[in-house]
PDB file of C-alpha atoms and ligand atoms in Angstrom:
ATOM      1  CA  UNK A  18     135.598 158.138  60.373  1.00  0.00           C
ATOM      2  CA  UNK A  19     136.265 161.771  59.822  1.00  0.00           C
ATOM      3  CA  UNK A  20     133.545 162.934  62.469  1.00  0.00           C
ATOM      4  CA  UNK A  21     136.022 161.756  65.006  1.00  0.00           C
ATOM      5  CA  UNK A  22     138.426 164.389  64.384  1.00  0.00           C
ATOM      6  CA  UNK A  23     135.747 166.846  65.957  1.00  0.00           C
ATOM      7  CA  UNK A  24     135.716 164.883  69.090  1.00  0.00           C
ATOM      8  CA  UNK A  25     139.087 166.357  70.320  1.00  0.00           C
ATOM      9  CA  UNK A  26     137.605 169.557  71.772  1.00  0.00           C
ATOM     10  CA  UNK A  27     134.907 168.296  73.119  1.00  0.00           C
ATOM     11  CA  UNK A  28     136.221 166.995  76.337  1.00  0.00           C
ATOM     12  CA  UNK A  29     134.402 169.526  78.628  1.00  0.00           C
ATOM     13  CA  UNK A  30     131.104 169.799  76.609  1.00  0.00           C
ATOM     14  CA  UNK A  31     130.686 166.949  74.046  1.00  0.00           C
ATOM     15  CA  UNK A  32     127.196 167.923  73.328  1.00  0.00           C
ATOM     16  CA  UNK A  33     126.065 168.014  69.818  1.00  0.00           C
ATOM     17  CA  UNK A  34     129.142 165.646  68.659  1.00  0.00           C
ATOM     18  CA  UNK A  35     127.996 162.358  67.150  1.00  0.00           C
ATOM     19  CA  UNK A  36     124.593 163.351  66.951  1.00  0.00           C
ATOM     20  CA  UNK A  37     122.010 160.625  66.478  1.00  0.00           C
ATOM     21  CA  UNK A  38     122.332 160.856  62.820  1.00  0.00           C
ATOM     22  CA  UNK A  39     123.731 157.628  62.860  1.00  0.00           C
ATOM     23  CA  UNK A  40     121.315 155.512  61.597  1.00  0.00           C
ATOM     24  CA  UNK A  41     123.142 152.323  60.480  1.00  0.00           C
ATOM     25  CA  UNK A  42     122.814 150.864  63.829  1.00  0.00           C
ATOM     26  CA  UNK A  43     121.691 147.576  62.571  1.00  0.00           C
ATOM     27  CA  UNK A  44     122.809 146.021  65.523  1.00  0.00           C
ATOM     28  CA  UNK A  45     120.129 147.556  67.391  1.00  0.00           C
ATOM     29  CA  UNK A  46     117.392 145.581  65.602  1.00  0.00           C
ATOM     30  CA  UNK A  47     117.002 142.411  67.182  1.00  0.00           C
ATOM     31  CA  UNK A  48     115.126 140.925  63.964  1.00  0.00           C
ATOM     32  CA  UNK A  49     118.287 138.700  63.127  1.00  0.00           C
ATOM     33  CA  UNK A  50     116.911 136.359  60.438  1.00  0.00           C
ATOM     34  CA  UNK A  51     119.839 134.102  60.675  1.00  0.00           C
ATOM     35  CA  UNK A  52     119.744 132.149  64.158  1.00  0.00           C
ATOM     36  CA  UNK A  53     123.044 132.087  65.868  1.00  0.00           C
ATOM     37  CA  UNK A  54     123.883 129.899  68.669  1.00  0.00           C
ATOM     38  CA  UNK A  55     123.576 130.990  72.402  1.00  0.00           C
ATOM     39  CA  UNK A  56     127.287 132.185  73.640  1.00  0.00           C
ATOM     40  CA  UNK A  57     128.911 130.080  75.868  1.00  0.00           C
ATOM     41  CA  UNK A  58     128.252 130.476  79.784  1.00  0.00           C
ATOM     42  CA  UNK A  59     132.076 131.454  80.296  1.00  0.00           C
ATOM     43  CA  UNK A  60     133.204 133.461  77.333  1.00  0.00           C
ATOM     44  CA  UNK A  61     136.364 132.146  75.987  1.00  0.00           C
ATOM     45  CA  UNK A  62     137.574 135.769  75.533  1.00  0.00           C
ATOM     46  CA  UNK A  63     138.085 136.264  79.242  1.00  0.00           C
ATOM     47  CA  UNK A  64     141.548 136.870  80.271  1.00  0.00           C
ATOM     48  CA  UNK A  65     141.232 137.308  84.347  1.00  0.00           C
ATOM     49  CA  UNK A  66     142.953 140.066  86.011  1.00  0.00           C
ATOM     50  CA  UNK A  67     143.785 142.993  83.780  1.00  0.00           C
ATOM     51  CA  UNK A  68     145.225 146.037  85.590  1.00  0.00           C
ATOM     52  CA  UNK A  69     143.262 148.863  84.338  1.00  0.00           C
ATOM     53  CA  UNK A  70     145.328 151.823  82.653  1.00  0.00           C
ATOM     54  CA  UNK A  71     144.626 155.163  84.192  1.00  0.00           C
ATOM     55  CA  UNK A  72     145.851 157.544  81.683  1.00  0.00           C
ATOM     56  CA  UNK A  73     144.210 160.739  82.311  1.00  0.00           C
ATOM     57  CA  UNK A  74     145.925 162.183  79.371  1.00  0.00           C
ATOM     58  CA  UNK A  75     144.378 159.705  76.687  1.00  0.00           C
ATOM     59  CA  UNK A  76     142.827 161.649  73.713  1.00  0.00           C
ATOM     60  CA  UNK A  77     139.212 161.320  73.208  1.00  0.00           C
ATOM     61  CA  UNK A  78     140.286 160.919  69.621  1.00  0.00           C
ATOM     62  CA  UNK A  79     142.317 157.698  70.639  1.00  0.00           C
ATOM     63  CA  UNK A  80     139.640 155.926  72.545  1.00  0.00           C
ATOM     64  CA  UNK A  81     137.023 156.626  69.793  1.00  0.00           C
ATOM     65  CA  UNK A  82     139.413 155.191  67.425  1.00  0.00           C
ATOM     66  CA  UNK A  83     140.448 152.225  69.461  1.00  0.00           C
ATOM     67  CA  UNK A  84     136.644 151.079  69.824  1.00  0.00           C
ATOM     68  CA  UNK A  85     135.654 152.130  66.363  1.00  0.00           C
ATOM     69  CA  UNK A  86     133.497 149.087  66.598  1.00  0.00           C
ATOM     70  CA  UNK A  87     130.987 150.464  69.055  1.00  0.00           C
ATOM     71  CA  UNK A  88     129.319 152.705  66.667  1.00  0.00           C
ATOM     72  CA  UNK A  89     125.854 152.425  68.052  1.00  0.00           C
ATOM     73  CA  UNK A  90     125.646 154.969  70.909  1.00  0.00           C
ATOM     74  CA  UNK A  91     127.171 152.797  73.450  1.00  0.00           C
ATOM     75  CA  UNK A  92     125.649 149.821  72.322  1.00  0.00           C
ATOM     76  CA  UNK A  93     127.386 146.396  71.214  1.00  0.00           C
ATOM     77  CA  UNK A  94     126.522 142.638  70.910  1.00  0.00           C
ATOM     78  CA  UNK A  95     128.429 139.881  69.915  1.00  0.00           C
ATOM     79  CA  UNK A  96     128.122 138.883  66.075  1.00  0.00           C
ATOM     80  CA  UNK A  97     128.842 135.136  66.291  1.00  0.00           C
ATOM     81  CA  UNK A  98     126.889 134.357  69.192  1.00  0.00           C
ATOM     82  CA  UNK A  99     123.539 135.377  70.872  1.00  0.00           C
ATOM     83  CA  UNK A 100     124.352 137.024  74.238  1.00  0.00           C
ATOM     84  CA  UNK A 101     122.949 135.487  77.425  1.00  0.00           C
ATOM     85  CA  UNK A 102     121.837 138.768  78.770  1.00  0.00           C
ATOM     86  CA  UNK A 103     121.047 142.132  77.466  1.00  0.00           C
ATOM     87  CA  UNK A 104     122.540 144.665  80.019  1.00  0.00           C
ATOM     88  CA  UNK A 105     122.264 148.302  80.623  1.00  0.00           C
ATOM     89  CA  UNK A 106     125.264 150.010  82.368  1.00  0.00           C
ATOM     90  CA  UNK A 107     123.504 152.836  83.985  1.00  0.00           C
ATOM     91  CA  UNK A 108     126.167 155.599  85.039  1.00  0.00           C
ATOM     92  CA  UNK A 109     125.179 158.595  86.978  1.00  0.00           C
ATOM     93  CA  UNK A 110     127.227 161.504  85.864  1.00  0.00           C
ATOM     94  CA  UNK A 111     128.242 165.175  86.616  1.00  0.00           C
ATOM     95  CA  UNK A 112     131.280 166.915  84.687  1.00  0.00           C
ATOM     96  CA  UNK A 113     133.871 164.140  85.077  1.00  0.00           C
ATOM     97  CA  UNK A 114     134.777 163.784  81.438  1.00  0.00           C
ATOM     98  CA  UNK A 115     138.338 162.949  82.634  1.00  0.00           C
ATOM     99  CA  UNK A 116     137.272 160.150  83.977  1.00  0.00           C
ATOM    100  CA  UNK A 117     134.754 159.084  81.587  1.00  0.00           C
ATOM    101  CA  UNK A 118     137.489 158.672  79.189  1.00  0.00           C
ATOM    102  CA  UNK A 119     139.476 156.436  81.238  1.00  0.00           C
ATOM    103  CA  UNK A 120     136.181 154.450  82.218  1.00  0.00           C
ATOM    104  CA  UNK A 121     135.065 154.201  78.680  1.00  0.00           C
ATOM    105  CA  UNK A 122     138.388 152.990  77.402  1.00  0.00           C
ATOM    106  CA  UNK A 123     138.509 150.437  79.949  1.00  0.00           C
ATOM    107  CA  UNK A 124     134.829 149.219  80.228  1.00  0.00           C
ATOM    108  CA  UNK A 125     134.330 148.743  76.677  1.00  0.00           C
ATOM    109  CA  UNK A 126     136.922 145.944  75.948  1.00  0.00           C
ATOM    110  CA  UNK A 127     135.963 144.395  79.467  1.00  0.00           C
ATOM    111  CA  UNK A 128     132.271 144.061  78.326  1.00  0.00           C
ATOM    112  CA  UNK A 129     133.275 142.863  74.910  1.00  0.00           C
ATOM    113  CA  UNK A 130     135.397 140.026  76.352  1.00  0.00           C
ATOM    114  CA  UNK A 131     132.254 138.836  78.314  1.00  0.00           C
ATOM    115  CA  UNK A 132     130.528 138.748  75.084  1.00  0.00           C
ATOM    116  CA  UNK A 133     127.458 140.696  76.524  1.00  0.00           C
ATOM    117  CA  UNK A 134     124.779 142.504  74.569  1.00  0.00           C
ATOM    118  CA  UNK A 135     124.920 145.743  76.267  1.00  0.00           C
ATOM    119  CA  UNK A 136     124.790 149.735  76.353  1.00  0.00           C
ATOM    120  CA  UNK A 137     126.166 152.357  78.230  1.00  0.00           C
ATOM    121  CA  UNK A 138     124.000 155.341  79.483  1.00  0.00           C
ATOM    122  CA  UNK A 139     125.131 158.390  81.454  1.00  0.00           C
ATOM    123  CA  UNK A 140     122.439 160.250  83.143  1.00  0.00           C
ATOM    124  CA  UNK A 141     122.996 163.866  84.249  1.00  0.00           C
ATOM    125  CA  UNK A 142     121.023 166.331  86.017  1.00  0.00           C
ATOM    126  CA  UNK A 143     120.290 170.147  85.553  1.00  0.00           C
ATOM    127  CA  UNK A 144     123.447 171.856  86.939  1.00  0.00           C
ATOM    128  CA  UNK A 145     121.482 174.009  89.054  1.00  0.00           C
ATOM    129  CA  UNK A 146     120.153 170.909  90.897  1.00  0.00           C
ATOM    130  CA  UNK A 147     122.119 169.294  93.870  1.00  0.00           C
ATOM    131  CA  UNK A 148     123.455 165.674  92.518  1.00  0.00           C
ATOM    132  CA  UNK A 149     121.211 162.970  93.156  1.00  0.00           C
ATOM    133  CA  UNK A 150     122.342 159.757  92.552  1.00  0.00           C
ATOM    134  CA  UNK A 151     119.389 157.740  93.286  1.00  0.00           C
ATOM    135  CA  UNK A 152     117.158 159.739  91.248  1.00  0.00           C
ATOM    136  CA  UNK A 153     119.728 159.504  88.226  1.00  0.00           C
ATOM    137  CA  UNK A 154     119.882 155.705  88.813  1.00  0.00           C
ATOM    138  CA  UNK A 155     115.953 155.615  88.615  1.00  0.00           C
ATOM    139  CA  UNK A 156     115.707 157.817  85.470  1.00  0.00           C
ATOM    140  CA  UNK A 157     118.532 155.455  83.820  1.00  0.00           C
ATOM    141  CA  UNK A 158     116.303 152.436  84.473  1.00  0.00           C
ATOM    142  CA  UNK A 159     113.111 154.040  83.240  1.00  0.00           C
ATOM    143  CA  UNK A 160     114.736 155.616  80.145  1.00  0.00           C
ATOM    144  CA  UNK A 161     117.146 152.534  78.837  1.00  0.00           C
ATOM    145  CA  UNK A 162     113.934 150.159  79.868  1.00  0.00           C
ATOM    146  CA  UNK A 163     111.955 152.248  76.981  1.00  0.00           C
ATOM    147  CA  UNK A 164     114.256 151.295  74.097  1.00  0.00           C
ATOM    148  CA  UNK A 165     115.192 147.698  74.833  1.00  0.00           C
ATOM    149  CA  UNK A 166     113.867 144.767  76.554  1.00  0.00           C
ATOM    150  CA  UNK A 167     117.218 144.577  79.094  1.00  0.00           C
ATOM    151  CA  UNK A 168     117.631 141.455  81.511  1.00  0.00           C
ATOM    152  CA  UNK A 169     119.785 143.296  83.580  1.00  0.00           C
ATOM    153  CA  UNK A 170     120.586 146.805  84.915  1.00  0.00           C
ATOM    154  CA  UNK A 171     124.073 147.475  86.339  1.00  0.00           C
ATOM    155  CA  UNK A 172     124.348 150.705  88.386  1.00  0.00           C
ATOM    156  CA  UNK A 173     127.838 151.730  87.927  1.00  0.00           C
ATOM    157  CA  UNK A 174     130.048 154.848  89.428  1.00  0.00           C
ATOM    158  CA  UNK A 175     131.925 156.251  86.669  1.00  0.00           C
ATOM    159  CA  UNK A 176     135.214 156.170  89.038  1.00  0.00           C
ATOM    160  CA  UNK A 177     135.420 152.417  89.342  1.00  0.00           C
ATOM    161  CA  UNK A 178     137.438 150.025  87.238  1.00  0.00           C
ATOM    162  CA  UNK A 179     136.923 146.391  87.426  1.00  0.00           C
ATOM    163  CA  UNK A 180     140.204 144.702  87.531  1.00  0.00           C
ATOM    164  CA  UNK A 181     139.118 141.077  86.683  1.00  0.00           C
ATOM    165  CA  UNK A 182     136.773 140.212  83.661  1.00  0.00           C
ATOM    166  CA  UNK A 183     135.740 136.853  85.538  1.00  0.00           C
ATOM    167  CA  UNK A 184     133.571 139.325  87.623  1.00  0.00           C
ATOM    168  CA  UNK A 185     130.753 138.859  85.304  1.00  0.00           C
ATOM    169  CA  UNK A 186     128.285 141.812  84.442  1.00  0.00           C
ATOM    170  CA  UNK A 187     125.217 139.970  84.972  1.00  0.00           C
ATOM    171  CA  UNK A 188     122.089 139.696  86.938  1.00  0.00           C
ATOM    172  CA  UNK A 189     121.272 136.846  89.186  1.00  0.00           C
ATOM    173  CA  UNK A 190     118.103 135.637  90.700  1.00  0.00           C
ATOM    174  CA  UNK A 191     118.605 138.265  93.665  1.00  0.00           C
ATOM    175  CA  UNK A 192     120.304 141.781  93.705  1.00  0.00           C
ATOM    176  CA  UNK A 193     123.775 141.656  93.731  1.00  0.00           C
ATOM    177  CA  UNK A 194     126.485 144.082  95.051  1.00  0.00           C
ATOM    178  CA  UNK A 195     129.496 143.922  92.625  1.00  0.00           C
ATOM    179  CA  UNK A 196     132.276 146.282  93.946  1.00  0.00           C
ATOM    180  CA  UNK A 197     133.049 144.177  96.845  1.00  0.00           C
ATOM    181  CA  UNK A 198     136.946 144.989  96.971  1.00  0.00           C
ATOM    182  CA  UNK A 199     138.098 148.367  96.237  1.00  0.00           C
ATOM    183  CA  UNK A 200     141.626 149.418  96.326  1.00  0.00           C
ATOM    184  CA  UNK A 201     140.690 152.640  98.291  1.00  0.00           C
ATOM    185  CA  UNK A 202     139.288 150.367 101.107  1.00  0.00           C
ATOM    186  CA  UNK A 203     142.333 148.034 100.944  1.00  0.00           C
ATOM    187  CA  UNK A 204     140.192 145.545  98.963  1.00  0.00           C
ATOM    188  CA  UNK A 205     137.846 144.802 101.791  1.00  0.00           C
ATOM    189  CA  UNK A 206     134.258 145.529 102.333  1.00  0.00           C
ATOM    190  CA  UNK A 207     133.947 148.698 104.273  1.00  0.00           C
ATOM    191  CA  UNK A 208     130.773 147.561 106.001  1.00  0.00           C
ATOM    192  CA  UNK A 209     128.589 144.545 105.671  1.00  0.00           C
ATOM    193  CA  UNK A 210     125.317 146.309 104.341  1.00  0.00           C
ATOM    194  CA  UNK A 211     127.062 148.304 101.575  1.00  0.00           C
ATOM    195  CA  UNK A 212     125.243 148.427  98.232  1.00  0.00           C
ATOM    196  CA  UNK A 213     127.016 151.575  96.358  1.00  0.00           C
ATOM    197  CA  UNK A 214     129.617 151.736  93.679  1.00  0.00           C
ATOM    198  CA  UNK A 215     128.591 148.752  91.364  1.00  0.00           C
ATOM    199  CA  UNK A 216     125.378 146.722  91.713  1.00  0.00           C
ATOM    200  CA  UNK A 217     123.204 144.654  89.508  1.00  0.00           C
ATOM    201  CA  UNK A 218     119.337 144.276  89.541  1.00  0.00           C
ATOM    202  CA  UNK A 219     116.794 142.672  87.174  1.00  0.00           C
ATOM    203  CA  UNK A 220     113.590 144.808  86.051  1.00  0.00           C
ATOM    204  CA  UNK A 221     111.503 142.767  88.273  1.00  0.00           C
ATOM    205  CA  UNK A 222     113.861 143.287  91.295  1.00  0.00           C
ATOM    206  CA  UNK A 223     114.125 146.948  90.805  1.00  0.00           C
ATOM    207  CA  UNK A 224     110.118 147.454  90.584  1.00  0.00           C
ATOM    208  CA  UNK A 225     109.855 145.182  93.401  1.00  0.00           C
ATOM    209  CA  UNK A 226     111.256 147.620  95.763  1.00  0.00           C
ATOM    210  CA  UNK A 227     110.039 150.733  93.632  1.00  0.00           C
ATOM    211  CA  UNK A 228     113.700 151.502  92.669  1.00  0.00           C
ATOM    212  CA  UNK A 229     116.203 153.811  94.535  1.00  0.00           C
ATOM    213  CA  UNK A 230     114.599 156.874  96.739  1.00  0.00           C
ATOM    214  CA  UNK A 231     114.720 160.323  94.994  1.00  0.00           C
ATOM    215  CA  UNK A 232     115.002 162.003  98.211  1.00  0.00           C
ATOM    216  CA  UNK A 233     118.941 161.747  98.802  1.00  0.00           C
ATOM    217  CA  UNK A 234     120.439 165.079  97.419  1.00  0.00           C
ATOM    218  CA  UNK A 235     123.857 165.361  97.757  1.00  0.00           C
ATOM    219  CA  UNK A 236     126.386 162.695  98.621  1.00  0.00           C
ATOM    220  CA  UNK A 237     125.634 159.502 100.484  1.00  0.00           C
ATOM    221  CA  UNK A 238     123.145 157.083 101.797  1.00  0.00           C
ATOM    222  CA  UNK A 239     120.916 156.221  98.394  1.00  0.00           C
ATOM    223  CA  UNK A 240     122.758 153.239  98.470  1.00  0.00           C
ATOM    224  CA  UNK A 241     122.004 152.552 102.446  1.00  0.00           C
ATOM    225  CA  UNK A 242     118.613 152.929 101.475  1.00  0.00           C
ATOM    226  CA  UNK A 243     118.430 150.566  98.751  1.00  0.00           C
ATOM    227  CA  UNK A 244     119.886 148.129 100.857  1.00  0.00           C
ATOM    228  CA  UNK A 245     116.996 148.638 103.501  1.00  0.00           C
ATOM    229  CA  UNK A 246     114.420 148.550 100.432  1.00  0.00           C
ATOM    230  CA  UNK A 247     115.980 144.683  99.764  1.00  0.00           C
ATOM    231  CA  UNK A 248     115.642 143.724 103.173  1.00  0.00           C
ATOM    232  CA  UNK A 249     112.381 145.154 103.736  1.00  0.00           C
ATOM    233  CA  UNK A 250     111.264 143.251 100.766  1.00  0.00           C
ATOM    234  CA  UNK A 251     112.651 139.992 102.105  1.00  0.00           C
ATOM    235  CA  UNK A 252     115.208 139.744  99.206  1.00  0.00           C
ATOM    236  CA  UNK A 253     118.784 138.636  99.704  1.00  0.00           C
ATOM    237  CA  UNK A 254     121.670 140.576  98.837  1.00  0.00           C
ATOM    238  CA  UNK A 255     124.294 138.478  96.712  1.00  0.00           C
ATOM    239  CA  UNK A 256     127.921 139.381  96.418  1.00  0.00           C
ATOM    240  CA  UNK A 257     130.472 138.047  94.157  1.00  0.00           C
ATOM    241  CA  UNK A 258     133.678 136.540  95.583  1.00  0.00           C
ATOM    242  CA  UNK A 259     135.985 139.353  96.588  1.00  0.00           C
ATOM    243  CA  UNK A 260     139.107 137.839  94.861  1.00  0.00           C
ATOM    244  CA  UNK A 261     137.277 138.354  91.625  1.00  0.00           C
ATOM    245  CA  UNK A 262     135.228 141.616  92.485  1.00  0.00           C
ATOM    246  CA  UNK A 263     138.376 143.924  92.746  1.00  0.00           C
ATOM    247  CA  UNK A 264     137.946 147.389  91.440  1.00  0.00           C
ATOM    248  CA  UNK A 265     140.189 150.465  91.007  1.00  0.00           C
ATOM    249  CA  UNK A 266     138.739 153.616  92.149  1.00  0.00           C
ATOM    250  CA  UNK A 267     140.048 156.920  90.243  1.00  0.00           C
ATOM    251  CA  UNK A 268     141.170 159.629  92.722  1.00  0.00           C
ATOM    252  CA  UNK A 269     138.565 162.721  93.010  1.00  0.00           C
ATOM    253  CA  UNK A 270     137.846 165.174  95.663  1.00  0.00           C
ATOM    254  CA  UNK A 271     135.300 164.003  98.159  1.00  0.00           C
ATOM    255  CA  UNK A 272     131.845 165.402  97.482  1.00  0.00           C
ATOM    256  CA  UNK A 273     130.242 167.356 100.325  1.00  0.00           C
ATOM    257  CA  UNK A 274     127.985 164.833 102.477  1.00  0.00           C
ATOM    258  CA  UNK A 275     124.227 165.144 102.679  1.00  0.00           C
ATOM    259  CA  UNK A 276     123.710 166.132 106.297  1.00  0.00           C
ATOM    260  CA  UNK A 277     120.198 165.001 106.125  1.00  0.00           C
ATOM    261  CA  UNK A 278     121.006 161.316 104.847  1.00  0.00           C
ATOM    262  CA  UNK A 279     120.881 159.701 108.375  1.00  0.00           C
ATOM    263  CA  UNK A 280     117.422 161.061 108.949  1.00  0.00           C
ATOM    264  CA  UNK A 281     116.391 159.930 105.562  1.00  0.00           C
ATOM    265  CA  UNK A 282     117.695 156.338 106.114  1.00  0.00           C
ATOM    266  CA  UNK A 283     115.840 156.188 109.361  1.00  0.00           C
ATOM    267  CA  UNK A 284     112.477 156.932 107.848  1.00  0.00           C
ATOM    268  CA  UNK A 285     113.131 155.452 104.482  1.00  0.00           C
ATOM    269  CA  UNK A 286     110.857 152.510 104.630  1.00  0.00           C
ATOM    270  CA  UNK A 287     108.038 154.901 105.405  1.00  0.00           C
ATOM    271  CA  UNK A 288     108.018 156.388 101.880  1.00  0.00           C
ATOM    272  CA  UNK A 289     109.294 153.189 100.015  1.00  0.00           C
ATOM    273  CA  UNK A 290     105.664 152.917  98.255  1.00  0.00           C
ATOM    274  CA  UNK A 291     105.841 156.556  96.778  1.00  0.00           C
ATOM    275  CA  UNK A 292     109.327 157.314  96.713  1.00  0.00           C
ATOM    276  CA  UNK A 293     110.914 155.627  93.653  1.00  0.00           C
ATOM    277  CA  UNK A 294     110.649 154.746  90.301  1.00  0.00           C
ATOM    278  CA  UNK A 295     107.173 154.148  90.115  1.00  0.00           C
ATOM    279  CA  UNK A 296     105.773 157.811  90.276  1.00  0.00           C
ATOM    280  CA  UNK A 297     109.275 159.704  89.610  1.00  0.00           C
ATOM    281  CA  UNK A 298     108.350 162.654  87.399  1.00  0.00           C
ATOM    282  CA  UNK A 299     111.135 164.270  85.395  1.00  0.00           C
ATOM    283  CA  UNK A 300     111.872 166.102  81.928  1.00  0.00           C
ATOM    284  CA  UNK A 301     114.637 165.183  79.592  1.00  0.00           C
ATOM    285  CA  UNK A 302     116.683 168.526  78.631  1.00  0.00           C
ATOM    286  CA  UNK A 303     118.953 166.656  76.474  1.00  0.00           C
ATOM    287  CA  UNK A 304     119.696 163.330  74.775  1.00  0.00           C
ATOM    288  CA  UNK A 305     122.810 163.073  72.640  1.00  0.00           C
ATOM    289  CA  UNK A 306     123.738 159.660  71.116  1.00  0.00           C
ATOM    290  CA  UNK A 307     127.755 159.199  71.206  1.00  0.00           C
ATOM    291  CA  UNK A 308     129.512 156.227  69.596  1.00  0.00           C
ATOM    292  CA  UNK A 309     130.821 154.989  73.211  1.00  0.00           C
ATOM    293  CA  UNK A 310     127.569 155.995  75.144  1.00  0.00           C
ATOM    294  CA  UNK A 311     124.329 157.758  75.184  1.00  0.00           C
ATOM    295  CA  UNK A 312     124.169 160.789  77.206  1.00  0.00           C
ATOM    296  CA  UNK A 313     120.694 162.004  78.937  1.00  0.00           C
ATOM    297  CA  UNK A 314     120.444 165.093  80.999  1.00  0.00           C
ATOM    298  CA  UNK A 315     117.139 165.661  82.924  1.00  0.00           C
ATOM    299  CA  UNK A 316     115.905 168.156  85.515  1.00  0.00           C
ATOM    300  CA  UNK A 317     112.863 167.581  87.837  1.00  0.00           C
TER     301      UNK A 317
HETATM  302  C1  BGN B 408     129.059 155.389 103.297  1.00  0.00           C
HETATM  303  C2  BGN B 408     127.980 155.928 102.449  1.00  0.00           C
HETATM  304  C3  BGN B 408     127.435 155.311 101.287  1.00  0.00           C
HETATM  305  C4  BGN B 408     128.979 155.203 100.301  1.00  0.00           C
HETATM  306  C5  BGN B 408     129.787 154.229 101.156  1.00  0.00           C
HETATM  307  C6  BGN B 408     130.943 154.245 100.368  1.00  0.00           C
HETATM  308  C7  BGN B 408     126.377 157.076 104.055  1.00  0.00           C
HETATM  309  C8  BGN B 408     125.061 157.238 104.865  1.00  0.00           C
HETATM  310  C9  BGN B 408     125.485 157.099 106.428  1.00  0.00           C
HETATM  311  C10 BGN B 408     125.670 155.966 107.265  1.00  0.00           C
HETATM  312  N1  BGN B 408     126.640 156.113 103.473  1.00  0.00           N
HETATM  313  O1  BGN B 408     129.286 156.029 104.248  1.00  0.00           O
HETATM  314  O2  BGN B 408     126.552 155.850 100.548  1.00  0.00           O
HETATM  315  O3  BGN B 408     128.309 154.311  99.226  1.00  0.00           O
HETATM  316  O4  BGN B 408     130.129 155.049 102.324  1.00  0.00           O
HETATM  317  O5  BGN B 408     131.737 155.309 100.171  1.00  0.00           O
HETATM  318  O6  BGN B 408     127.177 158.027 104.163  1.00  0.00           O
END
């Protein structure tokens, strides 16, 4: 693929490379005339623990060349069997291309081994607006849902790398917190109601609680508010076994915590009906289809 050469210089600003001109994404059309069997419940390709390789100096070119098979804007599905779940991986993003490279290099083979029908979405916010993770997760849910009938939405920080592929990226009949044991927290749950890092919810679960709050600008609290939403709606939070749900966290500077987050959490359930996915207004500034992910930048 000669286009891949151009990728090298795009680490800081990948706009425009691999534009949506890739029209041969036949994987995307689910109208497969040949009936293929359902994939096994447990994929035969799982290997268990696989320590993530954190090579920040890896070249984009190498990442793209390695996963040349993922050509359709970050979407892939098994060719020999029908995946059991269609999964959208929603990654809130701001200017962390170094981490993104390492993340993609790790997560694509991880998801492939699980025989999922999946696609990766990176959702970014206008640079002039304070980062707002909950809002970006809501946008990721809404935008990905417009193009495919996903069974499962996985909200995923870019700096978390799953260490064990028995940690299945699927949804259950209750919302699931997946990043249970993170190395930064000595592989222990920091507190029992934590819902941040990596979590999985179905469309119905998300709509039932009206998604995340859009009010948490800056670092922290949007996941605690989501926990309250789940509780408020009498849902049960599920957690995977902590020996399987282990993650490596990439190092980064701690963002500035939002001083208003405590008050927002306290008053969150007064706003739950009107603050969420149902009446979120935003505008798409950019949408770029890259081979390993789809990038969407929005403003509000
Ligand atoms: C918590 C944050 C979460 C974050 C975790 C892990 C708050 C709200 C005040 C209680 N919550 O402290 O948003 O996911 O740390 O980093 O700051």
